Amino acid sequence: MLQLYFSPMACSLASRIALMEAGLDARYHQVHLWTKQVADDDSDFKGISPKGAVPVLVLENGERLTESAAVLQYIADVKPEAGLAPPSGDPDRYRLQEWLSFVGAEIHKAFLFPIFWYKDDGSLAKPRARIAQTLSVPSAHLANREFLVGDRFTVADAHLLWALLLLRPAGIDVAQWPSLSAYLERMQARPAVREAIATEMALRKTVPVSPA
Amino acid sequence: MLQLYFSPMACSLASRIALMEAGLDARYHQVHLWTKQVADDDSDFKGISPKGAVPVLVLENGERLTESAAVLQYIADVKPEAGLAPPSGDPDRYRLQEWLSFVGAEIHKAFLFPIFWYKDDGSLAKPRARIAQTLSVPSAHLANREFLVGDRFTVADAHLLWALLLLRPAGIDVAQWPSLSAYLERMQARPAVREAIATEMALRKTVPVSPA
């Protein structure tokens, strides 16, 4: 059985959504990102992954895979009939990779990461000034489309919807982009997405937001 | 023929290296990133890609693909016999995606981007404090390996070697990590890599480093 190391409402939420959309059973291990401890037994998370970051997917053979772009494609390929990624060889597979990179680099690492981890005004002004231009890209793309890639839900949607959920706690009102706001509402209406978010929001309340 | 929009020594260098390692002919269009103009004719680069970022790969069918992680995998798959990416279905393909994500998000977007674009001390302190931990990951991985993935050069190496090249202008001495330093030297000994860098370094001298 696959195992996912996650932290509630961190970017590993996209991997949980992918697993649930695929109908894959998995064992979930909560990680405290600030202390780098595994909640199960307070063991050192860096023993699982020296990066100290989620998601970490433990494969059936015991190997550990990190980075959302890789983990999400792996999960999609375990259950191809779920259609969570265009098959390899399909030109849309590169579109999926393009969106996974954009969400991971431009929205997550260039904006959300500084907001939630650096926390001093000097570090935040530039990322805040830049986010509107960043979000104009998916906003324009989704003006006349239901999903990011092709005509069905893929792991790229799991990734983007997570990033959009974090905009509000990051101080950005997604309503400024009606197409993103409508998209987020559509995505949250999906049973697997709703259940994944409810599970992690409940867990989220049990952990401190940041170090004391 | 494929076409690549690039800026000298920007992350699009990895795509040029991939094209040259694959032995693929391509047409190269230089972009001034600060003014967002295409050097050929001073036209608006945002007309090519609203993101205003390189690389942009124009495919044979005229479609435009962005994001290094997607562009590099596309190039590798055009010429599978060059072995620049493990084939789809090979477990190492996910390792390739893992490294492409790590370089693009953790080294490029979390460190190099703020250093070269934000330029004020408030924005730079946190990324600078974090880069040693980031680089410890590839440093440990490459301690006993010649390449990032498997036993041959892949597009993940093209991506990482570009990022390592930029450390010096970013004020970081790669010699602190002997395995990275040795790796960078090995990579730069490859004829295609050496030629790609020489081409872009020569072009680099013709453009201003930042807006006046």
PDB file of N, CA, C and O in Angstrom, chain A residues 35 45 90 92 99 134 162 189 201 209:
ATOM      1  N   THR A  35       8.657  21.371  13.509  1.00  0.00           N
ATOM      2  CA  THR A  35       9.596  20.620  14.353  1.00  0.00           C
ATOM      3  C   THR A  35      10.244  19.471  13.582  1.00  0.00           C
ATOM      4  O   THR A  35      11.156  18.831  14.093  1.00  0.00           O
ATOM      5  N   PHE A  45      11.552  13.360  11.065  1.00  0.00           N
ATOM      6  CA  PHE A  45      11.073  13.289   9.676  1.00  0.00           C
ATOM      7  C   PHE A  45      12.232  13.333   8.691  1.00  0.00           C
ATOM      8  O   PHE A  45      12.154  12.786   7.588  1.00  0.00           O
ATOM      9  N   ASP A  90       0.943  11.352 -25.197  1.00  0.00           N
ATOM     10  CA  ASP A  90      -0.110  12.312 -25.547  1.00  0.00           C
ATOM     11  C   ASP A  90       0.471  13.723 -25.384  1.00  0.00           C
ATOM     12  O   ASP A  90       1.078  14.020 -24.356  1.00  0.00           O
ATOM     13  N   ASP A  92      -0.816  16.322 -24.517  1.00  0.00           N
ATOM     14  CA  ASP A  92      -1.311  16.979 -23.299  1.00  0.00           C
ATOM     15  C   ASP A  92      -0.511  16.606 -22.057  1.00  0.00           C
ATOM     16  O   ASP A  92      -0.610  17.284 -21.034  1.00  0.00           O
ATOM     17  N   TRP A  99       1.819  22.847 -16.263  1.00  0.00           N
ATOM     18  CA  TRP A  99       1.025  23.393 -15.157  1.00  0.00           C
ATOM     19  C   TRP A  99       1.577  22.976 -13.801  1.00  0.00           C
ATOM     20  O   TRP A  99       1.571  23.771 -12.858  1.00  0.00           O
ATOM     21  N   THR A 134       1.140  36.707 -11.809  1.00  0.00           N
ATOM     22  CA  THR A 134       1.211  35.243 -11.837  1.00  0.00           C
ATOM     23  C   THR A 134      -0.178  34.629 -12.037  1.00  0.00           C
ATOM     24  O   THR A 134      -0.367  33.751 -12.880  1.00  0.00           O
ATOM     25  N   TRP A 162      -5.267  23.399  -4.631  1.00  0.00           N
ATOM     26  CA  TRP A 162      -4.610  23.576  -3.326  1.00  0.00           C
ATOM     27  C   TRP A 162      -4.015  24.980  -3.220  1.00  0.00           C
ATOM     28  O   TRP A 162      -4.200  25.685  -2.219  1.00  0.00           O
ATOM     29  N   ALA A 189     -16.572  21.242  -5.226  1.00  0.00           N
ATOM     30  CA  ALA A 189     -17.836  20.501  -5.270  1.00  0.00           C
ATOM     31  C   ALA A 189     -17.598  19.018  -5.539  1.00  0.00           C
ATOM     32  O   ALA A 189     -18.511  18.206  -5.415  1.00  0.00           O
ATOM     33  N   MET A 201      -8.542  19.889   7.167  1.00  0.00           N
ATOM     34  CA  MET A 201      -8.922  21.052   7.978  1.00  0.00           C
ATOM     35  C   MET A 201      -9.133  20.634   9.436  1.00  0.00           C
ATOM     36  O   MET A 201      -8.788  21.369  10.361  1.00  0.00           O
ATOM     37  N   VAL A 209       0.100  26.885  14.222  1.00  0.00           N
ATOM     38  CA  VAL A 209       0.337  27.469  12.898  1.00  0.00           C
ATOM     39  C   VAL A 209       1.814  27.724  12.657  1.00  0.00           C
ATOM     40  O   VAL A 209       2.325  27.576  11.573  1.00  0.00           O
TER      41      VAL A 209
END
